[in-house]
Each structure stands twice: as structure tokens, then as C-alpha cells.
XYZ file of C-alpha atoms in Angstrom:
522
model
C 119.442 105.543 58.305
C 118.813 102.845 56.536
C 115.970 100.247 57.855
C 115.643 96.907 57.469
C 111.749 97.315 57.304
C 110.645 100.595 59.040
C 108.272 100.829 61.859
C 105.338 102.296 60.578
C 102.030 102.735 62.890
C 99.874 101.334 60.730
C 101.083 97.806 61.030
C 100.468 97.655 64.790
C 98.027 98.149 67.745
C 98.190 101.714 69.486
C 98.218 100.747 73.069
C 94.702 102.258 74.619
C 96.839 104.113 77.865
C 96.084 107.400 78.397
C 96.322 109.762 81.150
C 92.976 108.841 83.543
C 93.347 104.829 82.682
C 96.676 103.054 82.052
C 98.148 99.912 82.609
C 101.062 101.633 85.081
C 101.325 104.595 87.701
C 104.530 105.735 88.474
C 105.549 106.050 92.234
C 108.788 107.190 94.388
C 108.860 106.731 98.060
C 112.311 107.978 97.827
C 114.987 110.083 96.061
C 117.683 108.240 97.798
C 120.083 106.037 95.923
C 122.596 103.570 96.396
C 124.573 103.884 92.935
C 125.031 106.373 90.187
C 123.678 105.951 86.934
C 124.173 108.174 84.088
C 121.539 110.077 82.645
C 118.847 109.309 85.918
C 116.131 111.141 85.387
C 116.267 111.587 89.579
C 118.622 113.859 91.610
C 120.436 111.549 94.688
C 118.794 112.799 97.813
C 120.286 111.187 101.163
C 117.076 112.639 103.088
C 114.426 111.469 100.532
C 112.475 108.671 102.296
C 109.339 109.733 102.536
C 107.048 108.915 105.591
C 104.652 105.524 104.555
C 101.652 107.901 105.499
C 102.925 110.458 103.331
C 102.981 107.669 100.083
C 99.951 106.168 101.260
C 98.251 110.038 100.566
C 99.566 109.949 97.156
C 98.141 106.130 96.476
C 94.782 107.799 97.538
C 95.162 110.604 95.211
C 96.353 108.526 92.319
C 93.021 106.612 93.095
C 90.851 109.222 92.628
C 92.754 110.363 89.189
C 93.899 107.422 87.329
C 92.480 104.063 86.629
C 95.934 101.266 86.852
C 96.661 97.844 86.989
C 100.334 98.009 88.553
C 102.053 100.241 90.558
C 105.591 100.797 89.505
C 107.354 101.240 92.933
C 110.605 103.090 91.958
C 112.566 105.737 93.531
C 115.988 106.318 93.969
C 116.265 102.873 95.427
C 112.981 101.511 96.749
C 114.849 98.455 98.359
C 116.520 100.467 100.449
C 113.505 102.276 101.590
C 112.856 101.016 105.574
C 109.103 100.844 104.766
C 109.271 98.529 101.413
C 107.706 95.522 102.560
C 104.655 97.500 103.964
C 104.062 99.362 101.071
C 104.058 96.857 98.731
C 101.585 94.623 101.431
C 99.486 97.936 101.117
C 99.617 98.493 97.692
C 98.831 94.939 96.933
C 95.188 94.912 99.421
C 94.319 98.051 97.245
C 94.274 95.149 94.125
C 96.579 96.976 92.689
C 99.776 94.822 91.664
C 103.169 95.962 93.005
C 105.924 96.017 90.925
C 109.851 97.318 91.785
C 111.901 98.950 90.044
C 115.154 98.444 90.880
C 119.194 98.459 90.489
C 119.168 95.184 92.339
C 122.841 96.513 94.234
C 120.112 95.720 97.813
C 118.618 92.534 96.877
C 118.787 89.321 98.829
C 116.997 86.043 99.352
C 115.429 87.260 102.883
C 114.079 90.372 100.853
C 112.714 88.404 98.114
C 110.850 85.929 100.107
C 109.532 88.949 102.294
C 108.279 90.815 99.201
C 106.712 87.678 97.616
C 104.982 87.062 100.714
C 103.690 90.590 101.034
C 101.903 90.578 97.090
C 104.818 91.536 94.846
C 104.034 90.886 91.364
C 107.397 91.640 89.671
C 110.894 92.635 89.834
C 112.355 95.190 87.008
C 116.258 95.350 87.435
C 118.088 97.999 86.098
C 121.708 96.561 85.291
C 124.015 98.556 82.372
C 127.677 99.462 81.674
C 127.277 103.158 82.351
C 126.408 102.547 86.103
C 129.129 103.088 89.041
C 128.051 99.783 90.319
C 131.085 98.618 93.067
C 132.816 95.267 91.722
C 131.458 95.931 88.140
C 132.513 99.418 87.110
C 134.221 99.113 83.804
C 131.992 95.970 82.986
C 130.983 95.396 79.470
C 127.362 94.933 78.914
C 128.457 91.111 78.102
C 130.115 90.778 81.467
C 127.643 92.175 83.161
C 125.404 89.079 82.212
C 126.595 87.572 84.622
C 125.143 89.857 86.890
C 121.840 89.804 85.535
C 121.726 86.202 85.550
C 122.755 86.012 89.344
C 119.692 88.291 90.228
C 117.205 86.126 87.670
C 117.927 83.245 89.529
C 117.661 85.018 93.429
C 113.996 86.068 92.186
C 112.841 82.766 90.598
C 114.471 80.353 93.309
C 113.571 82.423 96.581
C 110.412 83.869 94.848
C 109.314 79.674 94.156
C 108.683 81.022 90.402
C 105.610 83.588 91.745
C 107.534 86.683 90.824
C 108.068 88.135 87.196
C 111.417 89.286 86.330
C 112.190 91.941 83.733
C 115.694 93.682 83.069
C 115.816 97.657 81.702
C 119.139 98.743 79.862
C 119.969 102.559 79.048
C 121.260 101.703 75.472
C 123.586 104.677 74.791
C 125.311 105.074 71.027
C 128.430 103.152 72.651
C 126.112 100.427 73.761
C 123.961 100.155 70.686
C 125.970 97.543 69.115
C 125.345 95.326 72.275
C 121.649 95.112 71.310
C 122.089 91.720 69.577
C 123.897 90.264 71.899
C 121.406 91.036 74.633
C 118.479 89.658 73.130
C 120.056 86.368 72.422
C 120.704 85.994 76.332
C 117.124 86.809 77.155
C 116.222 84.513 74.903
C 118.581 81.629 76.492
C 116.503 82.889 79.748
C 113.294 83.109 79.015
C 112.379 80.458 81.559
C 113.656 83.068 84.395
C 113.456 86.307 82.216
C 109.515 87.674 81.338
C 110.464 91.123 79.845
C 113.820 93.152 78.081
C 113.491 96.673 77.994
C 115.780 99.148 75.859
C 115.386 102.616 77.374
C 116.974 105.051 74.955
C 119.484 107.773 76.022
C 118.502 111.554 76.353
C 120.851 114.418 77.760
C 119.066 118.200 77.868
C 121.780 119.770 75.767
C 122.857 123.220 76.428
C 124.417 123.894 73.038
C 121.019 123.199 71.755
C 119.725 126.320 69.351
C 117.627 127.229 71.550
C 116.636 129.428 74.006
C 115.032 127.728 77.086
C 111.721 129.264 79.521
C 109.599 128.274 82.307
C 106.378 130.374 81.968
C 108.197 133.560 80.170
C 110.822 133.276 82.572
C 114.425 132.183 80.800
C 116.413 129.238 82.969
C 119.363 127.500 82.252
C 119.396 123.329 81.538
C 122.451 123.060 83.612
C 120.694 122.952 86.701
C 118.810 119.929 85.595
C 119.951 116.708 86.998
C 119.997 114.691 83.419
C 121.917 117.175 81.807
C 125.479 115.870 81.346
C 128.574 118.143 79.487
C 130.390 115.414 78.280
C 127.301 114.230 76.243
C 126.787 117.338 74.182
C 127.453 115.380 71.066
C 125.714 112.504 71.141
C 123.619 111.736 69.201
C 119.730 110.789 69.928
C 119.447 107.063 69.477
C 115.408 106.198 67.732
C 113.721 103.380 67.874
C 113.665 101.822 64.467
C 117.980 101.981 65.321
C 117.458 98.953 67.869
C 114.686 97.264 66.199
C 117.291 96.630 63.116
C 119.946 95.213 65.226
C 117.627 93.316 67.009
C 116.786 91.874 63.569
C 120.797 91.073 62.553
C 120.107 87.835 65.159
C 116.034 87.483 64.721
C 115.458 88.840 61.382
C 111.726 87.880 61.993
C 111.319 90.100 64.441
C 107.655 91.874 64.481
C 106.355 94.338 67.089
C 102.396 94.267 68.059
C 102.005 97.452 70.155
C 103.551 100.771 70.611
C 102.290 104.471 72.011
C 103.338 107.258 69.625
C 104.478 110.839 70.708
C 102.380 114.237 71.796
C 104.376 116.241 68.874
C 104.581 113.548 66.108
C 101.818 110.533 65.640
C 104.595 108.235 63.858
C 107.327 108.148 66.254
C 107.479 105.036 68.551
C 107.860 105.900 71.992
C 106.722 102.600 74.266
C 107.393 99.847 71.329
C 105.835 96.379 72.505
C 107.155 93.019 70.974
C 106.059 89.586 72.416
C 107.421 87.068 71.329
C 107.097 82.306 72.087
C 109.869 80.046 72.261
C 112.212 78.635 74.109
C 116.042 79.426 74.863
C 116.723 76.943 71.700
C 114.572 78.979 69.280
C 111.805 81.764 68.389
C 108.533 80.059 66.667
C 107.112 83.412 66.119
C 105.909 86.928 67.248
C 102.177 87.837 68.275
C 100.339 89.842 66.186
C 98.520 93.470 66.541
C 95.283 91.565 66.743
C 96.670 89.299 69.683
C 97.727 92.434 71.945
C 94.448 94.213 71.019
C 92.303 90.952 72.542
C 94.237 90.914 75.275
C 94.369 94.443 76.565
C 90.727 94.447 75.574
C 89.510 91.343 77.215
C 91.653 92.240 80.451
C 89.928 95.812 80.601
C 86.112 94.668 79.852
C 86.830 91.658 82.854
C 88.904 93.758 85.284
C 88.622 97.392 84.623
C 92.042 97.950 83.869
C 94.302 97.765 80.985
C 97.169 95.038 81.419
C 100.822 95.153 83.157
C 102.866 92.778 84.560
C 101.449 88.928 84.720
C 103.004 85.827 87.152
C 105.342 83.830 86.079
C 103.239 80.673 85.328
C 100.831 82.457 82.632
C 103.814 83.367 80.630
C 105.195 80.084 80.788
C 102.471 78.077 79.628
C 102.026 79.573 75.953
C 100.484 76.401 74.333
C 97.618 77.094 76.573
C 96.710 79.884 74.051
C 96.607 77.748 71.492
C 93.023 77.648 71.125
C 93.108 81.200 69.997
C 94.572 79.884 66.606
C 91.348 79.770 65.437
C 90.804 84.217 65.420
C 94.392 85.268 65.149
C 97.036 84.117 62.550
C 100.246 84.506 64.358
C 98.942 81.716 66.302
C 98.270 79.732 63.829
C 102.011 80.232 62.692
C 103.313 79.426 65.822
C 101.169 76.112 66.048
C 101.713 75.117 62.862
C 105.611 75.260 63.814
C 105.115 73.666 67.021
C 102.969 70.815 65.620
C 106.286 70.135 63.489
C 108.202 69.208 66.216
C 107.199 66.563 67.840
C 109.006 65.298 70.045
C 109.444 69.131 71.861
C 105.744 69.190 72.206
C 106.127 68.369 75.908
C 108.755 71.394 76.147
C 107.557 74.551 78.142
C 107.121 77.777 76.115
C 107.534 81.068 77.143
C 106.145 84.230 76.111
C 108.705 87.388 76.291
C 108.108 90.825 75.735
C 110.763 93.263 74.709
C 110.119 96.488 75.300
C 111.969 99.536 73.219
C 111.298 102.815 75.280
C 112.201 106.212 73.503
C 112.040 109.332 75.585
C 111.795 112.904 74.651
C 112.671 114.155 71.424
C 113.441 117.858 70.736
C 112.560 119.530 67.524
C 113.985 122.222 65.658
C 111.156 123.986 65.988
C 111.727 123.785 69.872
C 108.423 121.145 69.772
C 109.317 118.352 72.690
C 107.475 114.862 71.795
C 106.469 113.479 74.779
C 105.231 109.517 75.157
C 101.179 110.264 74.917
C 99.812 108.265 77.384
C 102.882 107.206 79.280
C 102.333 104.333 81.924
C 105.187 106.217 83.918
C 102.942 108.949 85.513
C 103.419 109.827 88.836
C 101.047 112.241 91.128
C 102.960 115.570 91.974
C 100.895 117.817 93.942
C 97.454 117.303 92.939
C 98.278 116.372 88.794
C 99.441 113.095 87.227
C 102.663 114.469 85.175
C 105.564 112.358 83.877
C 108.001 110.835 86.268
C 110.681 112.067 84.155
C 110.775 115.475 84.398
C 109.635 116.168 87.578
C 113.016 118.028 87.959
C 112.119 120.656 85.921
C 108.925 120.961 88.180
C 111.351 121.018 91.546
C 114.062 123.387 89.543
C 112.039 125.744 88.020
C 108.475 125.145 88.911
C 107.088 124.246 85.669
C 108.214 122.432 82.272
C 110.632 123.490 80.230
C 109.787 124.978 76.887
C 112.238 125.600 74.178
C 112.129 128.326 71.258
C 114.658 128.787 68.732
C 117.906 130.952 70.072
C 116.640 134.357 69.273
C 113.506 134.216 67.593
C 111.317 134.564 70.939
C 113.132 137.301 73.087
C 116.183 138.016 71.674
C 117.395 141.344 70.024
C 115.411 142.520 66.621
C 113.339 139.478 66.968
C 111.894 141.056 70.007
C 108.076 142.005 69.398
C 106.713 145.044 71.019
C 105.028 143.981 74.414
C 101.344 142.461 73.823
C 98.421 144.366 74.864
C 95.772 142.745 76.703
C 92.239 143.120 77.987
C 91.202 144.865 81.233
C 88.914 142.433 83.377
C 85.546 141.854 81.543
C 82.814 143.230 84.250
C 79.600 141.010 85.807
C 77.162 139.938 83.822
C 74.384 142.628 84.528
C 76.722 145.379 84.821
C 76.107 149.247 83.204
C 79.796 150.120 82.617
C 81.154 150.945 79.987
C 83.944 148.948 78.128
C 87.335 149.508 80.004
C 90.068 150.990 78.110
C 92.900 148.406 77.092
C 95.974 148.147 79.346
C 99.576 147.678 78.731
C 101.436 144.988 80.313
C 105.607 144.396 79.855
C 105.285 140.942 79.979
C 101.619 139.340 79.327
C 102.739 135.644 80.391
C 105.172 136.566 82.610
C 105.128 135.027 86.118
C 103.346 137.001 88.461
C 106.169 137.098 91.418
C 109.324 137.715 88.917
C 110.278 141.295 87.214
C 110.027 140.957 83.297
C 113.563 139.766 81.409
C 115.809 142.108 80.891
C 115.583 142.177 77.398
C 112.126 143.482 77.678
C 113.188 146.433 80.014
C 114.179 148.845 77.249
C 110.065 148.316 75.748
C 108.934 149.296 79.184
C 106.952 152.771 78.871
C 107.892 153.708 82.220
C 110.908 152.595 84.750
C 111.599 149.088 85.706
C 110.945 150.741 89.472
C 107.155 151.848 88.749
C 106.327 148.970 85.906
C 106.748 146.291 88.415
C 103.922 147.169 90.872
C 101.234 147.213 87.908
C 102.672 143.805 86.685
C 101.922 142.280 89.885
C 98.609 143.713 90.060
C 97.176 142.924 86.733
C 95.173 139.054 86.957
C 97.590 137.688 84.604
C 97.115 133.340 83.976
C 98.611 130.951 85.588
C 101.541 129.575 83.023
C 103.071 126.651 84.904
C 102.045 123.197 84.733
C 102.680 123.422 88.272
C 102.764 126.685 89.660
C 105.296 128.356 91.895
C 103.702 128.993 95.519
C 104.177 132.686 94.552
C 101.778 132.314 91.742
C 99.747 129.743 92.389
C 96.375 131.856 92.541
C 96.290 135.166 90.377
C 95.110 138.460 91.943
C 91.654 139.235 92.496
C 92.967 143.174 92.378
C 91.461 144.853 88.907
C 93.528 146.355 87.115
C 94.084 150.024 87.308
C 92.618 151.294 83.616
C 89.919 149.029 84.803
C 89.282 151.028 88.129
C 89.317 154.058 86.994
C 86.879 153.832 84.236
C 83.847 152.722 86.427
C 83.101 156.434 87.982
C 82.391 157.582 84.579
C 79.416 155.760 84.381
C 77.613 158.371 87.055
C 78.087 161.480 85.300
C 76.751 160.114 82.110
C 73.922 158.831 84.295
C 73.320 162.080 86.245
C 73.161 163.969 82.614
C 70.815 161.581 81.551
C 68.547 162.303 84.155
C 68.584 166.313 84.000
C 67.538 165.869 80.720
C 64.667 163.423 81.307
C 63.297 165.642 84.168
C 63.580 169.434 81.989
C 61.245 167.135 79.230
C 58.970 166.476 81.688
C 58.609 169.942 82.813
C 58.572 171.647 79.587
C 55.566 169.570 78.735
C 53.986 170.169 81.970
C 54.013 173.710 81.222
């Protein structure tokens, strides 16, 4: 691949999220949907709403782990969720600013003017060709403008211009070329459109090289949700790919921000561009330095790092104008403005397109993950990423991948690790245990070793499988299975038996203290 002028991390501002304080939490008051989209991260559920008490417990817990701006109220469909308008009043008294994420397939004026009177902040709509949407299946991703346009205008007109709008678009490698086109109609929008995003397409592969384990245990990717047979080919669409098209119709086009990956520091995962204009033309892009003040500023005045804004802040870029004097992309975009004349009394807009670029496998087996993703979500007591929590429903844990063979297949097999009996108290007199042998050492507690281990085992499968299950083996899942959740306070056998040998040691020591005593006596 050829790029027009690579991405390189250097030339921007790495976004301050992280785990405990973000701009975002993630949240799903249901797993129930109202269309298909390919590649959703979320398995349809038709009994998923969740009780409002039940979401309200989770706000409280993602209170006492995570510092956020916005809440990101997704689902399934969260407008078809009985409870939405009370959640989003509730979220919104916690000063926390609700956001929706949506498909839009629910939305009407009544709902609009309901939400906007209950504190929502903004609207993202989910509209692309590779949805079963009734009346626009078959729909190219130019037709289906006029879709998006239809819901930009519900939101501004029954919203009275309080509510941000933002649009998300799965770009997959048949949609790529579509990229230009889309950014030239948010542009012709900006006065109704805040944000585009580009969410990249990923598909867990099962022809991948590699074999595939949850805490020792092997699983198979087909029972994941987002793992589709008829894209076992495709190929893994990157960042840099959509920032050059997006350049073919805005050659200046500049990012300012991005988050890089857990696996590899120069990948772009969350790639932030803002750009000012108008639907007639682009004066310029903010810099690095102009995100950095901002997400700085917002966090030392209101102890959190920014999301979404209203409507009427982006709208009124001249009224940052002033800042021309610390940050030279301003000064560009003045200088243009100042040029023009008779536009001065023209509203500008600031937009932000957003390039989003999810998991990327290795061929090591390595999965690069977006470090410090804004789309957390709590899932039983832990902040993990909303899109994956399949693999934590499946399977219990996170996948891990190793290369086909090399881990527990055939002559690549390594003899079974050896590990340490329980260390005793502090204070204690015995005597160093003897090391035991276990089949499996991070094997799950509650499942026999793989079978590929069996012919290793020293004894039969029959007899290994109680002393597996009573050695105090760690906890391997992210989130463990209620079978393994707290390991076993039994020690392990070798351990047991060597503490009796202590006494007679002890007793011999004694016999021979008390015949030196009486031989001097004498």
C-alpha cells in the first residue's frame, strides 16, 4: 500500500483515555434488536431488556471504576428499550451526558422531543449498505443518503438544534471506495451533521493459522457471533486505507488525535480529525496542539476528558478565533476566513471524522486491542471492551490465539510443566515440600486437560483428574467461569504429606540433646 502521506504518531496528539478516566463508557440495556447488521459485535436476544434497576446497578459500578464524560447508551436497539426515556433522564442528573447509539429504524419526532427533554446530548446513527434494513436492503451507500439525511433533519428540527448528530458506517473492502463520496455529503451537512465515523470491518476467521484457547482450554470461533463464513477472505481494511481516499476529495486532510493499539504503539485505532467550514468549502484542519488544549482545559475545569458537545458550540467556530494567537492552524483558518469577506457573516462548523480500527490479529497470534478504548462497558465487576463481551458469554474468558501447532499440537507438544507445592506461613518449621506434577498447569480448574495432553499423563485420565482439581492452580480468565472463580484452599497432596516429617526429625533432635545432658551430668 501505497500512502499518500502515512499516518505516523508522531505528528499527532495521543488522546489521554485510559481505562479508570475516559471521555466514554460503554453501556447496553439490551441485546434486543430490530435489524441485522453484519459483523455486530452483539448476538440478537428477543429477551434482553434488562430491568432499569438492574442498569442503574451497573451506572453505580461504572461510578466507582471509571471517571467519563458521556455515556454511550447502545444495545441491541436502545430505542426500543421500554425504559429509554428514564434512563437517559437518570443518566443525565448523574452529570453524566447521554448519548444513543442507534440504527435509527425506531426513531420519531415524539421520541426525539421526549429524549431532548429528558438531557440527551447526542444521537449516533448507524446507517450502511450491509444492513437488512426493510425498504432499503440492496441500497447503495449513496442511496442510502437519503436516509441519513431524513434522520439529520428529525433530530435537528424536533430536537430545536439542542441535540448533536453523528453517523457510524461499517466500511467493508466493497464499501471502501464509497469513502469519498461520504465525506463530501457530511461536509454539504455540517450544519445538521457534528461527527462521521468509519468503523472498520473485522470477522474472527476460522481458517486463521491458528489454534484458538480460553485459559488452556481449546474453543472454536464459530460459536462467536461476529464470525461470518462467507468473509473468510477478506481482507482487514487499516486506517491509513481510508485516510487516502478521504484525501482523493480533501487532499488537505490532517488528523489531530488518535489512540494507538495494546500490541503495536504505531497503529491507529480511534483516529480523530476535526475539521471548519462550511458545506461550500474546508478552510482547514485543527492541529495536535488544538485537541491537546482542549481535552486538557476540559479535564482541569470538569474532571473529565471530552465527548460529545451541543450543537451550538460546534457551530459557532469563529468564536475560537481568539486562540489564533497559541495555535497555528488557527491562524490558517483566520487568515482564510479574513479573505473572504463578504462570507464573514456565514456560520462555521466544526466536524470531526472519526476512523475507528478494531482488532488486529498477528501472526504471532498477538491481538492489538484499542488501549484505552472509550467503548468500555462494566461486565461483572471489570470494565472490559464492549466488543468482545461474546467471548466472555461463550467461553468465559478472551480468546487467545497461538500459531496452529506450535502450542499443543503433536511434536510441538512440551512435556507437562512442573510447578511449586504451596509455599507454607511465614513462621513455619517445615521443611521445603517436594515439587508436584500437574497435566495441565493453566488449565481450568473444572475441565479435564485436552486430549492431546492425555498420552503425557503419568497416570490414567480416571485418577489424574482428582489431583488436578485439587491443586490451587490461578485463575486464567479475564472473567472467570462460576466453576473457577475462586481456586481451592485444599493443599496439594506432595504438600500434605511432607509436613509429618518434621516430628521425627524433631523427636531425634531431642534424644540427642537430653543423652548430652546426662553424659555430662555423670
Amino acid at each position: 500500500m501505497n500512502a499518500k502521506r502515512p499516518l505516523t504518531p508522531g505528528s499527532y496528539y495521543r488522546l489521554p483515555w485510559n481505562l479508570a478516566d475516559n471521555s466514554i463508557t460503554w453501556l447496553e440495556p439490551t441485546t434486543k434488536c430490530n435489524l441485522y447488521c453484519e459483523g455486530c459485535y452483539r448476538e440478537n436476544d428477543p429477551d434482553g431488556h434488562k430491568p432499569l434497576a438492574d442498569v442503574i446497578r451497573d451506572l453505580e459500578q461504572v461510578r466507582a471504576l471509571r471517571r467519563t464524560d458521556g455515556i454511550s447508551i447502545a444495545g441491541g436497539e436502545p430505542l426500543i428499550y421500554p425504559d429509554i426515556v428514564e434512563l437517559v433522564r437518570y443518566v443525565a442528573a448523574q452529570g453524566w451526558k447521554p448519548i444513543i447509539n442507534s440504527n435509527g429504524q425506531a426513531l420519531t419526532p415524539a421520541l426525539v422531543r421526549d429524549l431532548t427533554k429528558a438531557g440527551l446530548v447526542g444521537f449516533t446513527m448507524h446507517v450502511d449498505s450491509h444492513q437488512k434494513r426493510p425498504g432499503w436492503i440492496g441500497k447503495t451507500e449513496a442511496e442510502l443518503c437519503e436516509l441519513r439525511l431524513k434522520l439529520a433533519k428529525m433530530i435537528h428540527e424536533h430536537s430545536g438544534g439542542k441535540v448533536a448528530c453523528a453517523f457510524n458506517a461499517t466500511i467493508y473492502r466493497d464499501t471502501l471506495d464509497d469513502i469519498p463520496m461520504l465525506t463530501n455529503w457530511a461536509q454539504e451537512h455540517m450544519d445538521l451533521v457534528q461527527t462521521m465515523v468509519y468503523i472498520l470491518f473485522r470477522s474472527a476467521k476460522t481458517q486463521w493459522n491458528f489454534d484458538v484457547f480460553v485459559g488452556g482450554r481449546e474453543v472454536k470461533p464459530t460459536e462467536l457471533v461476529y464470525q461470518l463464513d462467507h468473509m473468510e477472505t477478506h481482507k482487514d481494511i487499516v486506517a491509513q486505507e481510508v485516510a487516502d481516499k478521504i484525501r482523493e476529495v480533501c487532499p488537505e486532510f490532517e488528523p489531530c488525535a488518535y489512540l494507538n493499539g495494546t500490541e503495536d504503539p504505531q497503529s491507529m485505532k480511534w483516529l480523530l480529525t476535526l475539521r471548519v467550514g462550511d458545506k461550500n468549502r474546508i478552510l482547514g484542519h485543527l492541529s495536535p496542539k488544538f485537541a491537546e488544549i482542549v481535552q486538557s482545559f476540559h479535564h482541569l475545569f470538569f474532571g473529565t476528558y471530552l465527548a460529545y458537545t451541543r450543537p451550538w458550540l460546534t457551530n459557532t467556530a469563529q468564536a475560537m478565533f481568539p486562540l489564533a494567537l497559541f495555535d497555528k492552524s488557527i491562524r490558517k483558518i483566520f487568515g482564510r476566513w479574513l479573505k473572504e469577506p463578504s462570507k464573514w457573516t456565514d456560520c462555521l462548523h466544526i466536524q470531526s471524522i472519526m476512523i475507528i480500527q478494531p482488532c488486529d490479529v498477528f501472526d504471532d497470534g498477538r491481538q492489538n486491542m484499542c488501549d484505552g478504548c472509550p467503548d468500555a462497558i462494566h461486565y461483572k465487576g471489570k470494565m472490559v471492551w464492549s466488543c468482545r463481551v461474546d467471548e466472555l458469554e461463550k467461553f468465559g474468558g478472551f480468546i487467545s490465539c497461538t500459531p496452529r501447532g506450535g502450542c499443543c499440537g503433536g511434536a510441538a507438544q512440551e512435556a507437562p510443566a512442573k510447578v511449586q507445592a504451596p509455599q507454607a506461613p511465614e513462621g513455619d518449621t517445615q521443611p521445603e515440600a517436594p515439587e508436584a506434577e500437574t497435566p495441565e498447569a493453566a488449565a481450568p480448574v473444572a475441565a479435564p486437560a485436552p486430549a492431546v495432553a492425555e498420552e503425557h499423563l503419568p497416570v490414567s485420565k480416571e485418577e489424574a483428574l482428582p489431583q488436578v482439581k485439587q491443586m490451587p492452580l490461578p485463575v486464567v480468565h479475564e472473567t472467570p467461569l462460576p466453576a473457577v472463580s475462586e481456586p481451592t484452599t485444599k493443599p496439594a497432596p506432595a504438600a500434605a504429606a511432607a509436613k509429618p516429617k518434621a516430628k521425627p526429625k524433631a523427636e531425634a533432635a531431642a534424644k540427642k540433646t537430653k543423652a548430652s545432658k546426662a553424659k555430662k551430668s555423670k
